[in-house]
Coordinates of C-alpha atoms and ligand atoms in Angstrom, one line a residue:
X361 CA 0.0 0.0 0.0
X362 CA 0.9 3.4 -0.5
X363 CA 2.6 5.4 2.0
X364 CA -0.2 7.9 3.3
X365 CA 0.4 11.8 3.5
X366 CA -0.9 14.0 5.8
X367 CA -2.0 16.9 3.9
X368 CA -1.0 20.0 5.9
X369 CA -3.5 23.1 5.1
X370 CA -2.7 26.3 6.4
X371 CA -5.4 28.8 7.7
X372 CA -4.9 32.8 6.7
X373 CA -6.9 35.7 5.6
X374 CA -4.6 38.8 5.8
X375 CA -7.2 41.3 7.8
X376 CA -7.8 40.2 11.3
X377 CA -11.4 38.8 12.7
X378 CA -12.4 37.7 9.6
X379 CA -12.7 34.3 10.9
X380 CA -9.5 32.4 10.6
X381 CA -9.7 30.7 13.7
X382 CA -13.6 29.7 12.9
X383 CA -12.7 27.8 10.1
X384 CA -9.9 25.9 11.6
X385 CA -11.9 25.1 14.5
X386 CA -14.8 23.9 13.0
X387 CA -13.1 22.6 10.3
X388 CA -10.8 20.5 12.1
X389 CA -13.9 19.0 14.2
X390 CA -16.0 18.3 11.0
X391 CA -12.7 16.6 9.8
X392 CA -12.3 14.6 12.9
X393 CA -15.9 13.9 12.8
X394 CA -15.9 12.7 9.3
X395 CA -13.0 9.7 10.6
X396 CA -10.1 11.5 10.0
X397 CA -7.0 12.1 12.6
X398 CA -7.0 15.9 12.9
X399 CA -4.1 18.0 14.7
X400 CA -4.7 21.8 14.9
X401 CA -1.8 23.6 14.4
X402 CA -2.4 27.1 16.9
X403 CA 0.3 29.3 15.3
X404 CA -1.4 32.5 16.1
X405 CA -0.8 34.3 19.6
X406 CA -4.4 36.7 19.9
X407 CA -6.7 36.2 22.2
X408 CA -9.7 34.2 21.2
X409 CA -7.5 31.3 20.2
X410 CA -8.2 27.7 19.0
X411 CA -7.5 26.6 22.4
X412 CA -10.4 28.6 24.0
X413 CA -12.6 27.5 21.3
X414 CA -12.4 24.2 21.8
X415 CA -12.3 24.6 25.4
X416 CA -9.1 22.7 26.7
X417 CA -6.4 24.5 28.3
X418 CA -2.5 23.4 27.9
X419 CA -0.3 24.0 30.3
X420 CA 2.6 23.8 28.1
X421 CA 3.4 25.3 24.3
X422 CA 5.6 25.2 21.2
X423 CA 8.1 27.0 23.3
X424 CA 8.7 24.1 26.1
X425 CA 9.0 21.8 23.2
X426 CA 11.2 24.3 21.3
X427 CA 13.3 24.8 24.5
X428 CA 13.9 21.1 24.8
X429 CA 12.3 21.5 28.7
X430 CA 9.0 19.1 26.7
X431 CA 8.6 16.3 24.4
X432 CA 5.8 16.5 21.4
X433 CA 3.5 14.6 23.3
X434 CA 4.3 16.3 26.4
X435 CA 2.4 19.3 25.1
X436 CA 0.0 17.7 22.7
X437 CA -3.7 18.2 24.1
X438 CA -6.4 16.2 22.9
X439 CA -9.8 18.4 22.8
X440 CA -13.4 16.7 23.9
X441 CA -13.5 16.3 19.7
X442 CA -10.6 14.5 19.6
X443 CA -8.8 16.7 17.5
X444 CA -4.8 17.3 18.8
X445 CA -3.8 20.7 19.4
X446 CA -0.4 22.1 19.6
X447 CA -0.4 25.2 21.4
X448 CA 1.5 28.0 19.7
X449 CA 4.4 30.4 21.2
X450 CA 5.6 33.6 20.7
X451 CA 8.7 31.5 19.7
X452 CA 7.3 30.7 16.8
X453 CA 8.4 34.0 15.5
X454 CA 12.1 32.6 16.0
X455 CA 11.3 29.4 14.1
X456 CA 13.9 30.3 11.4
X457 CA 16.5 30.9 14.1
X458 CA 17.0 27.4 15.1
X459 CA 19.9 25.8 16.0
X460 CA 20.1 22.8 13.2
X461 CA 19.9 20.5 16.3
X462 CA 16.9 21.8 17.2
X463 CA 15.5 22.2 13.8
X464 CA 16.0 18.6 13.4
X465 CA 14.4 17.8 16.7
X466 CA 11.4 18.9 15.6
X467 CA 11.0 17.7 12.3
X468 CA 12.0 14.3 13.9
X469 CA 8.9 14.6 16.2
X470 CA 6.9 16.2 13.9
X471 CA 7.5 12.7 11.0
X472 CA 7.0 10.3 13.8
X473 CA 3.0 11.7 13.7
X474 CA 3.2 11.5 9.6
X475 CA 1.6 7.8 9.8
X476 CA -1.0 8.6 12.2
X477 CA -2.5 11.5 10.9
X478 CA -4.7 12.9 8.2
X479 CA -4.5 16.6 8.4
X480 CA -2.3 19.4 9.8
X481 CA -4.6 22.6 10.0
X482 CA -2.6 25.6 10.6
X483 CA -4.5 28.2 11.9
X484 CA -2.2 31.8 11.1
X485 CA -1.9 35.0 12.9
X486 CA -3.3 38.2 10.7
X487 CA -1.4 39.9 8.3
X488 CA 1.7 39.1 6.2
X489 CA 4.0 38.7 7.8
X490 CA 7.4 37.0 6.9
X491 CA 6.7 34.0 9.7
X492 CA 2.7 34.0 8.5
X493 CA 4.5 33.7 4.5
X494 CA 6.6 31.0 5.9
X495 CA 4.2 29.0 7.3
X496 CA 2.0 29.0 4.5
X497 CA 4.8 28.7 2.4
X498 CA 5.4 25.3 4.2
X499 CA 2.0 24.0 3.8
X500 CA 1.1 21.8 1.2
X501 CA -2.5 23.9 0.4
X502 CA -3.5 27.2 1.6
X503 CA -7.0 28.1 2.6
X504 CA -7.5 32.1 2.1
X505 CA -10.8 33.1 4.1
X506 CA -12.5 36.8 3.3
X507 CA -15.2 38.4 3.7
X508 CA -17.6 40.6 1.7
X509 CA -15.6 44.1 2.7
X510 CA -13.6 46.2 0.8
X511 CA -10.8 45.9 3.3
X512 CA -11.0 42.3 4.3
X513 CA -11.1 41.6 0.0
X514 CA -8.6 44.0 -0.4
X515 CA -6.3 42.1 2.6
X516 CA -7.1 38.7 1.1
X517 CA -5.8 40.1 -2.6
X518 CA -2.5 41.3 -0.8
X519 CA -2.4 37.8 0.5
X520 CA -2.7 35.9 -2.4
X521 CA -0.3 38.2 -4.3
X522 CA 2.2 38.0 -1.8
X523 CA 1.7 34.4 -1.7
X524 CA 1.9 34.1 -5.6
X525 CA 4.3 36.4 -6.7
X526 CA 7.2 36.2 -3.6
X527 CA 6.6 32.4 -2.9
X528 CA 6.1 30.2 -6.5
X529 CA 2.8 29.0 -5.0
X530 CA -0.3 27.5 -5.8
X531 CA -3.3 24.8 -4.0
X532 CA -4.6 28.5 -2.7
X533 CA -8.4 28.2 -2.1
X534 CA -10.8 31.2 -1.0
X535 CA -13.3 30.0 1.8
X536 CA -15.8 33.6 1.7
X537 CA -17.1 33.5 5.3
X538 CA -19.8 34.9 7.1
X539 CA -21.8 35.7 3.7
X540 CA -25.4 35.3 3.0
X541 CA -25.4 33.0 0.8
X542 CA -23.5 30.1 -0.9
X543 CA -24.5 31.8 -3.9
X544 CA -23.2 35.3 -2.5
X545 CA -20.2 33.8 -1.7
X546 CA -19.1 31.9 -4.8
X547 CA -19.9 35.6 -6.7
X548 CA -17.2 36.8 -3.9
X549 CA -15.2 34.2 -5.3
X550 CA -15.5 34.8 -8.6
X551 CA -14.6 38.9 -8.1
X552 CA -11.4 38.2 -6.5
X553 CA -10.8 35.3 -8.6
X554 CA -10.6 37.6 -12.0
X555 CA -8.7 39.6 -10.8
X556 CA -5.9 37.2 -9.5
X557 CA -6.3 35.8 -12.8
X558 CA -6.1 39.3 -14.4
X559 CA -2.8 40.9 -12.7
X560 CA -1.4 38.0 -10.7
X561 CA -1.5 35.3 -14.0
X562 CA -2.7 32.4 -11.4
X563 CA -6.4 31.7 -11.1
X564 CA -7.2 30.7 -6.9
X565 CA -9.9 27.9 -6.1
X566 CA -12.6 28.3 -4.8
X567 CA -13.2 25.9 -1.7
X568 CA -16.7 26.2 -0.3
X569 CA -18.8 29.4 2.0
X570 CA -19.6 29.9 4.9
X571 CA -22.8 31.7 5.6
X572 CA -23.2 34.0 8.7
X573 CA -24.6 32.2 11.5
X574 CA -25.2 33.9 14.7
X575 CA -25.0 30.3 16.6
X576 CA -21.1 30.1 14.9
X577 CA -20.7 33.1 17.1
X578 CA -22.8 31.5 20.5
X579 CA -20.9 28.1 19.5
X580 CA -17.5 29.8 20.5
X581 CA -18.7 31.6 23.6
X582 CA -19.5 28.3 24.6
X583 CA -16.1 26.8 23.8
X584 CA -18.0 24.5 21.3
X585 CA -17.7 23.6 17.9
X586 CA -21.0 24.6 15.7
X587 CA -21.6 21.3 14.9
X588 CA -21.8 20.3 18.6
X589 CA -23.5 23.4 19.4
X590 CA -25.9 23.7 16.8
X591 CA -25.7 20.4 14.5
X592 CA -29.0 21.3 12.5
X593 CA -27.4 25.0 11.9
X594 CA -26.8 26.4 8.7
X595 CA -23.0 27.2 10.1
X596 CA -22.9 23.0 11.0
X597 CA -24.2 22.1 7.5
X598 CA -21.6 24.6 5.8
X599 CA -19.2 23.0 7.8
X600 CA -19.5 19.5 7.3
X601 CA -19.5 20.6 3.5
X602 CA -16.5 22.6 3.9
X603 CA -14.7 19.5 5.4
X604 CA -16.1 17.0 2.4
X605 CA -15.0 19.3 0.1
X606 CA -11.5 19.0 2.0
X607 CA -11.5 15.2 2.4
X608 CA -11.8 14.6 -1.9
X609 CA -9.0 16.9 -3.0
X610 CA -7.0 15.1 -4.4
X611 CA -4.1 13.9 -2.2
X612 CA -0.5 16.0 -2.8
X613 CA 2.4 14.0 -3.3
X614 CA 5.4 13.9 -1.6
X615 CA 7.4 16.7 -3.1
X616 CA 4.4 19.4 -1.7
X617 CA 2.6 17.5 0.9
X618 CA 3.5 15.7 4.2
X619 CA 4.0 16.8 7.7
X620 CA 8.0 16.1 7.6
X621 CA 8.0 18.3 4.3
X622 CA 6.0 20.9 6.2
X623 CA 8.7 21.2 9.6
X624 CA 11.5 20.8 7.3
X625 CA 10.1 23.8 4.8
X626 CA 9.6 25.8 8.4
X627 CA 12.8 25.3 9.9
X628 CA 14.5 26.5 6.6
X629 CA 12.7 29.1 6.2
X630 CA 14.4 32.4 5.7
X631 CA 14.0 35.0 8.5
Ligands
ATP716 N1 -19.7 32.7 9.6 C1 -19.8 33.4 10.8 N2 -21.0 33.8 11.3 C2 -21.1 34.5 12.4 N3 -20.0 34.9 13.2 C3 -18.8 34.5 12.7 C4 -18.6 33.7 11.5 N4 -17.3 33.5 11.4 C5 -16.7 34.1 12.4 N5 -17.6 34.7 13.2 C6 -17.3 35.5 14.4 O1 -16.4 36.5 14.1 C7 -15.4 36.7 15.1 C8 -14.0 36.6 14.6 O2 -13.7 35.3 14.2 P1 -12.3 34.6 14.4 O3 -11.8 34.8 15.8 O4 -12.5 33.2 13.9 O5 -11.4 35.5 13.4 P2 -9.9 35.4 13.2 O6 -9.7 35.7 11.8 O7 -9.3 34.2 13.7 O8 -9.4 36.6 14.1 P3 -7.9 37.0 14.5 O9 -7.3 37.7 13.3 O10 -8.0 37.9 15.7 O11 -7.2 35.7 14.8 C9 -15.7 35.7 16.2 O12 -16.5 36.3 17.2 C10 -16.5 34.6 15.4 O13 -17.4 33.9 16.3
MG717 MG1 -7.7 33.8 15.1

């Protein structure tokens, strides 16, 4: 049988509370859900974190691990969904300032999860910048998620450009969130798409929407997902599709895909 890949999606959007950490929440559970092995990658530092959304509390981060004071697994926490989450660090920012020992540490740990799981969601900080670049970079697709503003549009643009143009990349997908309609969104989709296509060369994909769900909002302030929260919700039902959608892409090979790929692209990564 052939050796499986974990396909390692990262989560950005450019303008902040757009709903980055939404998707990779809810996401992540309708993945986990579906019968996939999940691990949520918390690489942004705000406030209303993946680990308050899903309502577990680590004592330990990225930077234990980082430090050498933890093992992997040491700070691993498994959420009430069972999706792993790694907690992230402000040391994340120094992620291209590794010693190689410690670089290699980590993509070490990082491979010895390869067999075991199906997806790596990365959920990003806002903005652009380099360490956000560099963690997308290293992922093996990237989920862009906007909204129907001028600013968050014109952030998800600067994005993509960025992303295009500075990095060689493609597997970008636009997830419009909070919109009124799947319809509404897939014209969102469409708008941004012609113009990437237009001045950046490179069409994007267009993933799935999310509609605007006021129980998306009271699922969080619960420390649930929406599915748990609300299962019959409009916000559940985009969900689960969002995560279907995710399972059939087709699987990346090797050269882009994989969690060792992922560390090893990380660790490199210029500063
Ligand atoms: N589809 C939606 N319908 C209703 N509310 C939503 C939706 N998506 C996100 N929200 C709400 O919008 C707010 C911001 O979402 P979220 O924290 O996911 O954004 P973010 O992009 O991760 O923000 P940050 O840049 O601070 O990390 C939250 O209160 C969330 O519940
Ligand atoms: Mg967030």
């Amino acid at each position: 049988m052939d050796k499986k890949y974990c396909q390692v999606i990262g989560i950005a959007s450019g303008k902040g509370g757009v709903g980055k950490t939404t998707v990779s929440v809810n996401l992540a559970v309708a993945l986990q859900d579906a019968g996939h092995q999940v691990m949520l990658f918390d690489a942004d530092l705000s406030l209303a974190n993946a680990q308050i959304a899903l309502g577990c509390r680590s004592p330990y981060n990225m930077s234990h691990f980082m430090s050498g004071e933890k093992s992997l697994e040491d700070i691993v926490v498994t959420t009430r969904q069972g999706v792993k989450l790694v907690p992230g660090a402000s040391g994340l920012q120094d992620m291209a300032a590794l010693s190689e020992l410690q670089a290699a540490r980590i993509v070490q740990a990082f491979s010895s999860l390869e067999a075991d799981l199906d997806f790596l969601i990365v959920d990003m900080a806002a903005g652009i910048a380099p360490v956000v670049m560099a963690f997308m970079a290293a992922c093996s697709r990237r989920f862009v998620v906007v909204r129907d503003d001028p600013s968050s549009i014109a952030d998800a643009y600067g994005t993509i450009k960025v992303l295009i143009q500075d990095h060689h990349l493609d597997e970008i997908y636009l997830v419009p969130n909070a919109v009124n309609s799947e319809r509404e969104g897939f014209e969102l989709y469409q708008r941004i798409n012609q113009v990437c296509a237009r001045f950046l060369n490179q069409p994007v994909k267009y993933l799935g929407s999310i509609e605007n769900d006021e129980l998306i909002l009271q699922a969080l302030k619960k420390y649930k997902s929406v599915m748990e929260f609300a299962p019959g919700s409009a916000g559940a039902r985009d969900f689960r599709r969002l995560a279907a959608t995710t399972e059939h892409l087709p699987p990346l090979a090797q050269a882009a895909g994989g969690l060792q790929f992922f560390v090893e692209r990380l660790v490199q990564a210029p500063a």
